[in-house]
Short mmCIF file of C-alpha atoms in Angstrom, two decimals:
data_model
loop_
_atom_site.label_atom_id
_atom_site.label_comp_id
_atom_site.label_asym_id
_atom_site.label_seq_id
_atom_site.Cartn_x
_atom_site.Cartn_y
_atom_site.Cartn_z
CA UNK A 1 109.94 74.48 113.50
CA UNK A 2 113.35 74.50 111.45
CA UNK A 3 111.64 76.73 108.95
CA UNK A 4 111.74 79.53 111.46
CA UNK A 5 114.76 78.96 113.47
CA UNK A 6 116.82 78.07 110.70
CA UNK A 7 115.25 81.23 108.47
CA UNK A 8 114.62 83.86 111.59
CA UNK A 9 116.47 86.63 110.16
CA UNK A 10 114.73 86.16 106.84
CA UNK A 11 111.58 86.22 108.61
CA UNK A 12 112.51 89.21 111.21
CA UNK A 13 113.24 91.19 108.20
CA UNK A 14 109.96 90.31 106.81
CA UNK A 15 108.26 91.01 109.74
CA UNK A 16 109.73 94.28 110.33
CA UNK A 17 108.93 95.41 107.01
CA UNK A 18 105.29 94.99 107.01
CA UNK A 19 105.57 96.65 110.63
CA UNK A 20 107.08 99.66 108.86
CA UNK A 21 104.60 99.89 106.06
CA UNK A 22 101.60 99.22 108.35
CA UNK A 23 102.77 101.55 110.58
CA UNK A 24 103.96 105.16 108.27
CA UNK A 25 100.80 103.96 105.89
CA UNK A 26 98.98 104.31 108.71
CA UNK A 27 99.74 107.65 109.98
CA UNK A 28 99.47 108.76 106.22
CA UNK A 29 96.21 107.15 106.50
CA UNK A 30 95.02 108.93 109.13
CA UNK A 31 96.30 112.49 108.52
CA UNK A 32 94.49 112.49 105.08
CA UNK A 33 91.02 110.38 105.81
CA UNK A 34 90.81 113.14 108.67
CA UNK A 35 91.76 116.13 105.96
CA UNK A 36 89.49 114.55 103.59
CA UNK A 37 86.19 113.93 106.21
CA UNK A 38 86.76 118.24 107.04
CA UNK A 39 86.38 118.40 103.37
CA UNK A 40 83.32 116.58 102.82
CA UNK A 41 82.01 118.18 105.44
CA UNK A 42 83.28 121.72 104.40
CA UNK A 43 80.85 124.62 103.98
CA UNK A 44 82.55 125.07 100.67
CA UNK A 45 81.47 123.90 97.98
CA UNK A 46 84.39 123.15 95.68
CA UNK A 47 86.33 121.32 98.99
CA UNK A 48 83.06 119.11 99.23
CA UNK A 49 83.61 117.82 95.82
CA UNK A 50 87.07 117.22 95.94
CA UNK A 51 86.27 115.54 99.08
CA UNK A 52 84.03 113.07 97.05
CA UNK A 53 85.98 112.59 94.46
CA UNK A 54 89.02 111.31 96.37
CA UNK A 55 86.58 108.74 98.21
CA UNK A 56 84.64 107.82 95.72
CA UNK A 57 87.64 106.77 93.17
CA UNK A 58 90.02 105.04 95.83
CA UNK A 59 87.13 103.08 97.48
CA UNK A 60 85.82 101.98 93.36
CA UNK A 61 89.67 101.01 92.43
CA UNK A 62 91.64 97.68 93.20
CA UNK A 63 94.04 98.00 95.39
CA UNK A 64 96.35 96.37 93.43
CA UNK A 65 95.71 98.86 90.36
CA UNK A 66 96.33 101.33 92.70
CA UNK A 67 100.02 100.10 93.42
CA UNK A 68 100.38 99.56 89.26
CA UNK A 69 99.43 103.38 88.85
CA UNK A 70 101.67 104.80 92.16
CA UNK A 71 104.73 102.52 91.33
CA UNK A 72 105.42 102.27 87.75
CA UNK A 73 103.04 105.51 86.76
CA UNK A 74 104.40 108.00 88.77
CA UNK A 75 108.24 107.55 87.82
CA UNK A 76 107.02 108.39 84.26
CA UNK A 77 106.26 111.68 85.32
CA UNK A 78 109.91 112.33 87.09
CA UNK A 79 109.07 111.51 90.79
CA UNK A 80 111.47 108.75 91.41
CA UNK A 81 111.14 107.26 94.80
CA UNK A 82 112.10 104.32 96.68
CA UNK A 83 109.54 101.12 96.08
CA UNK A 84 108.64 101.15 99.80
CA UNK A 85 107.97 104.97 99.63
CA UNK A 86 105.69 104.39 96.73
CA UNK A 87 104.22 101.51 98.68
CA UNK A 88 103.09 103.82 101.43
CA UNK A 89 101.74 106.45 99.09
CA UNK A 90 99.79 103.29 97.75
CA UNK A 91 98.94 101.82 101.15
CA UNK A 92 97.78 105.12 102.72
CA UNK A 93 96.14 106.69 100.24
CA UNK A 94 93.72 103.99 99.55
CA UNK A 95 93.25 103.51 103.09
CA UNK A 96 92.68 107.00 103.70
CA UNK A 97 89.35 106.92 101.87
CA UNK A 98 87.76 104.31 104.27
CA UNK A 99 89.04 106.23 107.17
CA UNK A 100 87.06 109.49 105.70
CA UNK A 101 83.98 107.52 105.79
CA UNK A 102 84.55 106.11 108.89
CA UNK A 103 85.03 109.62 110.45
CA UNK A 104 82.06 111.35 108.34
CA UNK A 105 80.14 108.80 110.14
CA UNK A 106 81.29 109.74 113.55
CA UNK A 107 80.86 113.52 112.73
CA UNK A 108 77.27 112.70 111.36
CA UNK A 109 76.47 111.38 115.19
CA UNK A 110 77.42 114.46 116.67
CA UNK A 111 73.97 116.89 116.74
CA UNK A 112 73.59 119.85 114.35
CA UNK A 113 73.31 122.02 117.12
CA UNK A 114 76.88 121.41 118.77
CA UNK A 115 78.53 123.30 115.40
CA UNK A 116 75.83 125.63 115.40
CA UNK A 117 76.27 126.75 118.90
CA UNK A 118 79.95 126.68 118.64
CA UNK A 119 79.71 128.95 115.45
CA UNK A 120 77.39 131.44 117.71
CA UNK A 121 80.10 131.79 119.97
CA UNK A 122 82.64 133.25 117.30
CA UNK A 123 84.63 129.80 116.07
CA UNK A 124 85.70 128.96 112.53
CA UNK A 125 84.88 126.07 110.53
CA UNK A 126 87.96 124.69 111.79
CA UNK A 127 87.92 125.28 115.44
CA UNK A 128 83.98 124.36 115.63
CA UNK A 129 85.54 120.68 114.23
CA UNK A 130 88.64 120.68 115.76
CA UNK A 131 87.95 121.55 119.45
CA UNK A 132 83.67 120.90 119.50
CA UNK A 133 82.99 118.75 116.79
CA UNK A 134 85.86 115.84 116.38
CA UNK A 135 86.50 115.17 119.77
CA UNK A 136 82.67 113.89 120.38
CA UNK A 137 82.99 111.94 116.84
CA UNK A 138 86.36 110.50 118.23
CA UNK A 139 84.55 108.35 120.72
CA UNK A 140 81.71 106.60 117.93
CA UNK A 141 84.54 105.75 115.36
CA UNK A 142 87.43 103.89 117.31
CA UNK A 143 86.09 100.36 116.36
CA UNK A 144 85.92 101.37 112.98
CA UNK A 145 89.25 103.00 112.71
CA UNK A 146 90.72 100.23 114.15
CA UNK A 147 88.95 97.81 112.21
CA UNK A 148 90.16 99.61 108.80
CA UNK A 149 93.91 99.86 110.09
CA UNK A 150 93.81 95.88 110.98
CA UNK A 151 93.12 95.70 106.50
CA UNK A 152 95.70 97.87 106.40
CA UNK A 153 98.60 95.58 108.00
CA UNK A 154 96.79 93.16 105.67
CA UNK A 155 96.65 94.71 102.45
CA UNK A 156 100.49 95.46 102.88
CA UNK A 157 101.05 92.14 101.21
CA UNK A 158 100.50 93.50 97.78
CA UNK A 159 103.39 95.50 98.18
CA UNK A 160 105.70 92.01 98.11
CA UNK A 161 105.11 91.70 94.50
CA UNK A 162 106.56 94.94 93.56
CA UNK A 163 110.13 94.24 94.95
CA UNK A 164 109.25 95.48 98.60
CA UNK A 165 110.39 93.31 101.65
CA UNK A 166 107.33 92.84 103.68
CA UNK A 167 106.04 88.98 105.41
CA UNK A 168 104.20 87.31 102.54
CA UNK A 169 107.15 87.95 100.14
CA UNK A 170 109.34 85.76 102.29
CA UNK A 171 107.53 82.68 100.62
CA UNK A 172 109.43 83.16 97.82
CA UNK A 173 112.80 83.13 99.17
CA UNK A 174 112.31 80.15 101.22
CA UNK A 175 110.55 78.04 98.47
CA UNK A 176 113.32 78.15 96.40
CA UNK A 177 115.35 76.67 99.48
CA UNK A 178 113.56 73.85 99.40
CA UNK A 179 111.63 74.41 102.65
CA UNK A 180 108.16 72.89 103.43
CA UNK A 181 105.66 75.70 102.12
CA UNK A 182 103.00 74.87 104.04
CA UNK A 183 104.75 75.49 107.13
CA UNK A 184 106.37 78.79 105.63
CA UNK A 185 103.24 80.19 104.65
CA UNK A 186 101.91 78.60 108.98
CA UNK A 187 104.96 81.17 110.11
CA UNK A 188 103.62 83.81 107.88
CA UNK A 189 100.19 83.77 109.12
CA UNK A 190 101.24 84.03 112.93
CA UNK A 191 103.51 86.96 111.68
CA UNK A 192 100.17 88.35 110.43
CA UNK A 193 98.38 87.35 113.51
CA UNK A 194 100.81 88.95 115.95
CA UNK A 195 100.46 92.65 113.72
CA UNK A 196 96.60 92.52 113.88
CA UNK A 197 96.69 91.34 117.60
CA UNK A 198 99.04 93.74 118.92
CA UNK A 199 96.40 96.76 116.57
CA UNK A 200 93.13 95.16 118.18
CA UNK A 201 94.72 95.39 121.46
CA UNK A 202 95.32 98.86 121.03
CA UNK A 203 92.24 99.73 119.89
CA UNK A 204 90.67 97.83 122.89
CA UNK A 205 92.32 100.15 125.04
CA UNK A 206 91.75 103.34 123.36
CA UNK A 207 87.82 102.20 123.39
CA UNK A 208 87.81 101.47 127.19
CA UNK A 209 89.34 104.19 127.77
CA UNK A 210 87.38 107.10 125.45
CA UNK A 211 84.53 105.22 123.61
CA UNK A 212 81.34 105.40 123.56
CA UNK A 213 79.17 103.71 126.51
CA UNK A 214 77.15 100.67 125.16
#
C-alpha cells in the first residue's frame, strides 16, 4: 500500500493524464470516424474512396508506427507541437477508423427505403443522414462505440514511451526508487480498471436509455 500513498501525486498525475488523452482522443475520435462513415457512404464517388483509404491504412498500421510517423515525422515537415498534442492526433486518428466501421455498420441496419423516402421529400445527402438516417443507426452501434473507446483509454499507454505523462509511464519513475514493481504495475492496472469502468458504465446507460431492444 506504501507504493501508492507514499507516490499518490506521481500516480494522480499519471492518472489524470491518460484521462486527458482518453478523453480529447476520444472526441477527435468520434468527430472524424462519424465524418469518415458519411464519406463511405457518400453518393460521391471520389469522397467514397477517400473514405476507404483512411480506414483501410489506419486499421492495416501498428499503432505504435503510427505514433513513430505523427511524433517524430510530422516536426520534419514544420508542424511543431506539444508530445501530448501529437499523441492525440495519434490516438484519435487511429481510433477514428474503427469508429467508421462501427458506424457504417449501424447505417447499413437502417433500410434503404428510410434515405430514399427522406430524399423524396426534398432532403440533402446530409440532412437524409443527419436527421433520418444516423439517429436510427445511433441505437445498433452504442456497444460497439463503447467497446472501441474502452481500447482507446488502453492504447493510450503507447504514448508513455514518447515522453508523454500518462499511467503506465509511472513504472518507470517509481522503479528507479526502488519500489516493489509488482505492486506498481497492481496500482497501475486498477488505474486502468477505474478508466474502463467509469466508460462501460457510461455506455450502459446510454444503451438503456436509447439502444436497441434485444
Amino acid at each position: 500500500m506504501n507504493v501508492l500513498t507514499d507516490n499518490f501525486s506521481t500516480f494522480g498525475d499519471g492518472f489524470l493524464g491518460t484521462v486527458e488523452l482518453t478523453l480529447y482522443a476520444s472526441v477527435l475520435a468520434l468527430v472524424l470516424g462519424f465524418l469518415m462513415a458519411s464519406f463511405r457512404v457518400a453518393p460521391v464517388g471520389s469522397l467514397r474512396v477517400f473514405g476507404t483509404a483512411w480506414v483501410t491504412v489506419l486499421r492495416n498500421t501498428p499503432l505504435t508506427l503510427l505514433f513513430f510517423a505523427v511524433l517524430l515525422g510530422l516536426p520534419r515537415f514544420g508542424l511543431v507541437l506539444p508530445f501530448k498534442v501529437f499523441a492525440i492526433l495519434a490516438l484519435g486518428c487511429y481510433t477514428s477508423a474503427f469508429i467508421c466501421e462501427a458506424l457504417r455498420s449501424g447505417i447499413n441496419t437502417v433500410p434503404r427505403g428510410q434515405g430514399e423516402a427522406a430524399r423524396s421529400l426534398g432532403m440533402s445527402f446530409g440532412q437524409s443522414l443527419g436527421l433520418v438516417v444516423l439517429p436510427q443507426a445511433f441505437r445498433s452501434v452504442i456497444p460497439p462505440v463503447g467497446s472501441t473507446l474502452i481500447a482507446l483509454a488502453k492504447n493510450s499507454a503507447i504514448a508513455g514511451a514518447f515522453s508523454v505523462t500518462e499511467l503506465l509511464g509511472t513504472y518507470r519513475t517509481l522503479s528507479e526508487l526502488g519500489y516493489n514493481i509488482v505492486w506498481t504495475f497492481v496500482w497501475i492496472a486498477v488505474g486502468y480498471l477505474i478508466i474502463t469502468l467509469a466508460i462501460s458504465a457510461l455506455f450502459n446507460v446510454l444503451e438503456r436509455k436509447w439502444g436497441v431492444a434485444r
